[in-house]
Tab-separated table of C-alpha atoms and ligand atoms in Angstrom:
chain	number	residue	atom	x	y	z
A	1	MET	CA	15.624	-14.301	-20.580
A	2	ALA	CA	17.326	-12.238	-17.851
A	3	ILE	CA	15.971	-11.295	-14.463
A	4	ALA	CA	17.524	-8.797	-12.054
A	5	TYR	CA	16.615	-7.263	-8.721
A	6	ALA	CA	17.440	-4.183	-6.676
A	7	PRO	CA	16.774	-3.488	-2.982
A	8	GLY	CA	15.128	-0.545	-1.272
A	9	LYS	CA	17.182	1.746	0.985
A	10	VAL	CA	17.017	3.939	4.041
A	11	ILE	CA	19.083	6.993	4.821
A	12	LEU	CA	20.362	6.417	8.347
A	13	PHE	CA	21.717	9.953	8.759
A	14	GLY	CA	22.014	13.085	6.634
A	15	GLU	CA	19.080	13.383	4.204
A	16	HIS	CA	18.485	16.831	2.665
A	17	ALA	CA	21.818	18.199	3.946
A	18	VAL	CA	23.456	15.724	1.529
A	19	VAL	CA	21.980	17.705	-1.386
A	20	TYR	CA	24.137	20.637	-0.130
A	21	GLY	CA	27.438	18.784	0.047
A	22	ARG	CA	27.264	17.440	3.604
A	23	PRO	CA	27.809	13.696	4.123
A	24	ALA	CA	25.076	11.062	4.509
A	25	ILE	CA	24.992	7.429	5.568
A	26	ALA	CA	22.595	5.057	3.819
A	27	ALA	CA	21.967	1.312	3.879
A	28	PRO	CA	20.189	-1.104	1.537
A	29	VAL	CA	16.946	-2.763	2.657
A	30	ALA	CA	16.726	-6.263	1.203
A	31	GLN	CA	13.243	-6.945	2.623
A	32	VAL	CA	11.681	-5.010	-0.270
A	33	ARG	CA	12.852	-5.030	-3.873
A	34	ALA	CA	12.252	-4.149	-7.493
A	35	GLN	CA	12.477	-6.743	-10.237
A	36	ALA	CA	12.975	-6.491	-14.010
A	37	THR	CA	12.526	-9.390	-16.432
A	38	VAL	CA	13.769	-9.145	-20.026
A	39	GLN	CA	12.450	-11.479	-22.741
A	40	ASP	CA	13.008	-11.632	-26.489
A	41	ALA	CA	10.076	-10.232	-28.459
A	42	PRO	CA	8.889	-10.815	-32.072
A	43	PRO	CA	11.088	-9.220	-34.774
A	44	GLY	CA	10.122	-5.633	-35.512
A	45	SER	CA	8.161	-5.182	-32.277
A	46	GLY	CA	10.782	-2.863	-30.706
A	47	LEU	CA	11.467	-2.526	-27.009
A	48	THR	CA	8.343	-2.687	-24.858
A	49	LEU	CA	8.382	-1.637	-21.213
A	50	VAL	CA	5.654	-3.059	-19.004
A	51	ALA	CA	5.102	-1.468	-15.589
A	52	ALA	CA	3.103	-4.380	-14.206
A	53	ASP	CA	2.111	-2.671	-10.932
A	54	LEU	CA	0.789	0.398	-12.757
A	55	GLY	CA	-0.862	-1.560	-15.592
A	56	GLU	CA	1.014	0.601	-18.139
A	57	THR	CA	2.857	-0.448	-21.293
A	58	HIS	CA	5.170	1.738	-23.364
A	59	VAL	CA	7.042	1.107	-26.623
A	60	LEU	CA	10.378	2.929	-26.732
A	61	GLY	CA	10.172	5.893	-29.108
A	62	ALA	CA	6.438	6.616	-28.576
A	63	PRO	CA	5.653	9.668	-26.410
A	64	PRO	CA	5.878	8.360	-22.819
A	65	SER	CA	3.283	9.040	-20.130
A	66	ASP	CA	4.591	10.775	-16.986
A	67	ALA	CA	4.752	7.411	-15.230
A	68	MET	CA	6.767	5.791	-18.059
A	69	ARG	CA	9.182	8.675	-18.786
A	70	ALA	CA	11.778	7.572	-16.214
A	71	LEU	CA	11.732	3.983	-17.508
A	72	GLU	CA	12.058	5.190	-21.121
A	73	VAL	CA	15.084	7.350	-20.265
A	74	THR	CA	16.666	4.540	-18.214
A	75	ALA	CA	16.320	2.052	-21.073
A	76	ARG	CA	17.649	4.576	-23.619
A	77	ASN	CA	20.659	5.492	-21.470
A	78	THR	CA	21.467	1.811	-20.919
A	79	LEU	CA	21.297	1.068	-24.658
A	80	ALA	CA	23.504	4.111	-25.376
A	81	ARG	CA	26.042	2.942	-22.776
A	82	LEU	CA	26.096	-0.474	-24.462
A	83	GLY	CA	26.580	1.148	-27.878
A	84	LEU	CA	23.236	0.107	-29.390
A	85	ALA	CA	21.953	2.693	-31.837
A	86	SER	CA	18.449	1.239	-32.207
A	87	PRO	CA	16.341	-0.606	-29.613
A	88	PRO	CA	16.414	-4.415	-29.840
A	89	ASP	CA	13.150	-6.397	-29.903
A	90	LEU	CA	12.548	-7.035	-26.235
A	91	ARG	CA	9.806	-7.051	-23.649
A	92	ILE	CA	10.841	-5.821	-20.191
A	93	THR	CA	8.457	-6.312	-17.284
A	94	ILE	CA	9.008	-4.351	-14.089
A	95	ARG	CA	7.501	-5.033	-10.689
A	96	SER	CA	8.290	-3.652	-7.259
A	97	ASP	CA	7.083	-4.036	-3.707
A	98	ILE	CA	8.958	-0.920	-2.562
A	99	PRO	CA	6.313	1.650	-1.682
A	100	ILE	CA	6.369	4.659	-4.047
A	101	GLY	CA	7.059	8.117	-2.615
A	102	ARG	CA	7.885	6.868	0.884
A	103	GLY	CA	11.602	7.551	1.194
A	104	MET	CA	12.737	4.017	0.376
A	105	GLY	CA	14.281	4.628	-3.033
A	106	SER	CA	11.566	3.039	-5.143
A	107	GLY	CA	12.417	5.032	-8.314
A	108	ALA	CA	16.147	4.307	-8.049
A	109	ALA	CA	15.534	0.618	-7.330
A	110	VAL	CA	13.203	0.147	-10.315
A	111	ALA	CA	15.750	1.853	-12.575
A	112	THR	CA	18.611	-0.218	-11.131
A	113	ALA	CA	16.758	-3.494	-11.730
A	114	LEU	CA	15.985	-2.370	-15.296
A	115	VAL	CA	19.603	-1.412	-16.102
A	116	ARG	CA	20.939	-4.636	-14.612
A	117	ALA	CA	18.468	-6.922	-16.396
A	118	LEU	CA	18.820	-5.195	-19.763
A	119	ALA	CA	22.636	-5.202	-19.654
A	120	MET	CA	22.660	-8.822	-18.526
A	121	HIS	CA	20.269	-9.912	-21.279
A	122	LEU	CA	22.434	-8.173	-23.859
A	123	GLY	CA	25.456	-10.080	-22.583
A	124	ALA	CA	27.234	-7.064	-21.081
A	125	PRO	CA	26.548	-6.888	-17.308
A	126	LEU	CA	27.640	-3.543	-15.889
A	127	PRO	CA	29.589	-2.954	-12.648
A	128	PRO	CA	27.806	-1.136	-9.776
A	129	ASP	CA	29.530	2.212	-10.484
A	130	GLU	CA	28.228	2.271	-14.035
A	131	VAL	CA	24.745	1.148	-13.028
A	132	SER	CA	24.756	3.935	-10.446
A	133	ARG	CA	25.797	6.534	-13.036
A	134	ILE	CA	22.953	5.568	-15.391
A	135	VAL	CA	20.420	5.544	-12.553
A	136	TYR	CA	21.591	8.996	-11.424
A	137	GLU	CA	20.314	10.335	-14.768
A	138	THR	CA	16.943	8.724	-14.000
A	139	GLU	CA	16.955	10.268	-10.538
A	140	ILE	CA	17.194	13.720	-12.139
A	141	ILE	CA	13.799	13.038	-13.740
A	142	HIS	CA	12.290	11.939	-10.427
A	143	HIS	CA	13.872	14.530	-8.152
A	144	GLY	CA	15.296	17.447	-10.097
A	145	THR	CA	18.466	17.880	-8.009
A	146	PRO	CA	19.348	14.480	-6.549
A	147	SER	CA	22.439	14.178	-4.391
A	148	GLY	CA	23.179	10.740	-5.845
A	149	VAL	CA	23.000	8.892	-2.528
A	150	ASP	CA	19.979	6.751	-3.481
A	151	ASN	CA	21.402	5.386	-6.754
A	152	THR	CA	24.759	4.813	-5.034
A	153	VAL	CA	23.522	2.769	-2.073
A	154	ILE	CA	21.083	0.762	-4.199
A	155	ALA	CA	23.559	-0.040	-6.992
A	156	HIS	CA	26.280	-1.031	-4.497
A	157	GLU	CA	23.953	-2.847	-2.065
A	158	GLN	CA	26.005	-2.069	1.009
A	159	PRO	CA	26.084	0.647	3.672
A	160	VAL	CA	27.732	3.780	2.261
A	161	TYR	CA	29.119	7.070	3.502
A	162	PHE	CA	28.368	9.466	0.689
A	163	VAL	CA	29.360	13.025	-0.183
A	164	ARG	CA	27.882	14.632	-3.290
A	165	GLY	CA	30.533	15.134	-5.942
A	166	GLN	CA	32.998	12.882	-4.105
A	167	GLY	CA	31.091	9.630	-4.384
A	168	MET	CA	30.923	6.905	-1.784
A	169	GLU	CA	33.231	5.467	0.806
A	170	ARG	CA	32.715	1.941	2.056
A	171	PHE	CA	33.027	1.678	5.810
A	172	ARG	CA	33.077	-1.062	8.392
A	173	VAL	CA	29.987	-1.801	10.468
A	174	GLY	CA	31.707	-2.721	13.758
A	175	ARG	CA	28.606	-4.380	15.186
A	176	ALA	CA	25.418	-5.216	13.282
A	177	PHE	CA	22.315	-3.355	14.456
A	178	ARG	CA	18.625	-3.687	13.751
A	179	LEU	CA	16.024	-1.159	12.707
A	180	ALA	CA	12.258	-1.108	12.474
A	181	ILE	CA	11.074	0.736	9.364
A	182	ALA	CA	7.520	2.013	9.700
A	183	ASP	CA	5.406	3.567	6.979
A	184	THR	CA	3.063	6.489	7.710
A	185	GLY	CA	1.137	5.491	4.586
A	186	ILE	CA	1.519	9.049	3.301
A	187	TYR	CA	2.786	9.580	-0.237
A	188	SER	CA	5.378	12.348	-0.306
A	189	PRO	CA	7.228	13.028	-3.565
A	190	THR	CA	10.921	13.750	-2.999
A	191	ARG	CA	10.870	16.517	-5.622
A	192	VAL	CA	8.370	18.569	-3.573
A	193	ALA	CA	10.138	18.287	-0.198
A	194	VAL	CA	13.562	18.924	-1.767
A	195	GLY	CA	12.126	21.940	-3.644
A	196	ASP	CA	10.620	23.354	-0.436
A	197	VAL	CA	13.932	22.994	1.417
A	198	ARG	CA	15.676	24.751	-1.470
A	199	ALA	CA	13.208	27.645	-1.328
A	200	ALA	CA	13.643	27.916	2.448
A	201	TRP	CA	17.454	27.829	2.086
A	202	GLN	CA	17.310	30.561	-0.558
A	203	ALA	CA	15.111	32.687	1.712
A	204	ASP	CA	17.378	32.220	4.760
A	205	PRO	CA	20.738	30.738	3.714
A	206	ALA	CA	22.488	31.400	7.033
A	207	ARG	CA	19.889	29.486	9.045
A	208	TYR	CA	19.704	26.557	6.632
A	209	ASP	CA	23.465	26.299	6.146
A	210	ALA	CA	23.790	26.097	9.942
A	211	LEU	CA	21.197	23.279	10.005
A	212	PHE	CA	23.033	21.428	7.210
A	213	ASP	CA	26.356	21.858	9.052
A	214	ALA	CA	24.838	20.528	12.276
A	215	ILE	CA	23.516	17.480	10.394
A	216	GLY	CA	26.956	16.973	8.841
A	217	THR	CA	28.459	16.871	12.343
A	218	VAL	CA	25.892	14.218	13.379
A	219	VAL	CA	26.741	12.119	10.308
A	220	VAL	CA	30.482	12.180	11.014
A	221	ALA	CA	29.854	11.146	14.646
A	222	ALA	CA	27.456	8.404	13.492
A	223	ARG	CA	30.037	6.959	11.112
A	224	ARG	CA	32.582	6.841	13.929
A	225	ALA	CA	30.043	5.115	16.219
A	226	ILE	CA	29.028	2.570	13.565
A	227	GLU	CA	32.652	1.723	12.794
A	228	ALA	CA	33.442	1.355	16.479
A	229	GLY	CA	30.413	-0.893	17.031
A	230	ASP	CA	29.084	1.687	19.518
A	231	VAL	CA	25.384	1.083	18.802
A	232	VAL	CA	24.388	2.801	22.069
A	233	ALA	CA	25.671	6.123	20.675
A	234	LEU	CA	23.403	5.881	17.611
A	235	GLY	CA	20.127	6.494	19.475
A	236	PRO	CA	20.911	10.057	20.629
A	237	LEU	CA	22.444	10.827	17.227
A	238	MET	CA	19.188	9.782	15.524
A	239	GLN	CA	17.270	11.988	17.947
A	240	ARG	CA	19.524	14.943	17.138
A	241	ASN	CA	19.211	14.338	13.385
A	242	GLN	CA	15.420	14.185	13.700
A	243	ALA	CA	15.337	17.450	15.710
A	244	LEU	CA	17.299	19.178	12.928
A	245	LEU	CA	15.029	17.739	10.206
A	246	ARG	CA	12.011	18.923	12.196
A	247	GLU	CA	13.505	22.407	12.377
A	248	MET	CA	14.096	22.240	8.640
A	249	GLY	CA	10.340	21.753	8.149
A	250	VAL	CA	10.327	18.252	6.652
A	251	SER	CA	8.719	16.260	9.461
A	252	ALA	CA	4.964	15.683	9.742
A	253	PRO	CA	2.531	14.923	12.586
A	254	GLU	CA	2.189	11.312	11.376
A	255	LEU	CA	5.976	10.851	11.463
A	256	GLU	CA	6.182	12.455	14.894
A	257	ARG	CA	3.445	10.128	16.172
A	258	LEU	CA	5.373	7.018	15.054
A	259	ILE	CA	8.674	8.411	16.383
A	260	ALA	CA	7.125	9.150	19.795
A	261	ALA	CA	5.469	5.709	19.909
A	262	ALA	CA	8.784	3.962	19.173
A	263	GLN	CA	10.621	5.975	21.834
A	264	ASP	CA	7.899	5.439	24.433
A	265	ALA	CA	8.220	1.689	23.764
A	266	GLY	CA	11.951	1.834	24.472
A	267	ALA	CA	13.632	2.567	21.119
A	268	PRO	CA	16.780	4.576	21.909
A	269	GLY	CA	16.451	6.644	18.739
A	270	ALA	CA	14.098	7.243	15.819
A	271	LYS	CA	13.916	9.554	12.826
A	272	LEU	CA	12.264	10.065	9.465
A	273	VAL	CA	14.013	8.661	6.385
A	274	GLY	CA	14.336	10.221	2.935
A	275	ALA	CA	12.509	13.364	1.950
A	276	GLY	CA	10.091	13.360	4.917
A	277	ARG	CA	6.635	15.034	5.111
A	278	GLY	CA	5.296	11.452	5.083
A	279	GLY	CA	6.813	8.186	3.974
A	280	ASN	CA	8.797	6.073	6.416
A	281	MET	CA	10.610	6.445	9.710
A	282	ILE	CA	13.205	4.210	11.356
A	283	ALA	CA	13.583	3.211	14.982
A	284	LEU	CA	16.747	1.701	16.441
A	285	LEU	CA	15.981	-1.659	18.044
A	286	GLU	CA	17.649	-3.123	21.099
A	287	PRO	CA	17.987	-6.866	21.669
A	288	GLY	CA	15.019	-8.014	23.720
A	289	GLY	CA	12.991	-4.880	23.044
A	290	GLU	CA	12.031	-5.428	19.411
A	291	ALA	CA	8.536	-6.846	19.830
A	292	GLU	CA	7.414	-3.946	22.029
A	293	VAL	CA	8.602	-1.292	19.581
A	294	ILE	CA	7.020	-3.069	16.607
A	295	ALA	CA	3.701	-3.460	18.466
A	296	ALA	CA	3.800	0.231	19.456
A	297	LEU	CA	4.388	1.319	15.855
A	298	GLN	CA	1.479	-0.813	14.685
A	299	ALA	CA	-0.766	0.514	17.439
A	300	ALA	CA	0.208	4.086	16.458
A	301	GLY	CA	-1.151	3.481	12.951
A	302	ALA	CA	1.863	2.379	10.867
A	303	ALA	CA	0.697	1.115	7.478
A	304	ARG	CA	3.571	-1.403	7.409
A	305	VAL	CA	6.479	-2.278	9.708
A	306	LEU	CA	9.610	-4.014	8.408
A	307	VAL	CA	12.658	-5.059	10.365
A	308	THR	CA	16.096	-4.958	8.792
A	309	THR	CA	19.666	-5.526	9.915
A	310	VAL	CA	22.481	-3.122	9.045
A	311	ALA	CA	25.687	-5.129	8.765
B	401	MEV	C1	16.002	11.228	-0.756
B	401	MEV	O1	16.027	9.818	-0.557
B	401	MEV	C2	17.094	11.887	0.015
B	401	MEV	C3	17.196	13.412	-0.117
B	401	MEV	O2	18.356	13.776	0.630
B	401	MEV	C4	17.322	13.854	-1.541
B	401	MEV	C5	18.660	13.491	-2.181
B	401	MEV	O3	19.603	13.118	-1.496
B	401	MEV	O4	18.731	13.598	-3.424
B	401	MEV	C6	15.998	14.095	0.521
């Protein structure tokens, strides 16, 4: 038997613009995770995928349901990478407490846990770069045109500075900082928000390219601040990033309510994370002020509030 995990993630700076070649900074979130368990199965039974949270089971090779397609492709691509022509007799059970469609990388984390567990069970654990490459193929099914930032940060499990087509750079976090992550409770598929931004960019490329460039400038400044341990500088940079995302049309009243509540309670910066339109937001926490911000987010209707440390 093999068991493997993968964390959730948040994009600290740069979502959407990263699809268009600007940089982004993302960090893993260990407080939520996906899990895959691989067990031997009776001879001739094939490879069975069990999505425990969805109550769905799928045998590799049968026509997959929409929900099981990404898992089917992930398992197939992993077997191909390991040089197996036909599926071994295995039962793989997948569970996750990462909320689906809320900007925390649930699809990429489930796929990462599956690749890791399957490769481990077959005696050929894969390095993070290879896991990330396989999961990128899965992300195409979920998102259409993924930048690759989600699979990268989740497979490497460390803060990354990422540019599409150039891959990731590791960078130093000069001083650890803490974030509240609050969920609007609204399901928002990445594919839809990314598709809407693409349509808007096609309709007005000059305006959207300028927004992407402005976000790129924020990301570069944020990396410098994080490396220098200048946490104070991150608040205004989050505010600026959020203003640009708002202008891009990917915020939502529920996100704005949580962002305003966090700021009113003293958070120096807050922004949506991931595709937006719903899902989660983050608020920068200051020592001594955490409890107030968390209480304010809960009072403003957050479905769940997590606290994580970026280090
Ligand atoms: C989704 O987590 C982040 C987006 O930038 C899409 C992508 O990078 O593929 C919205």
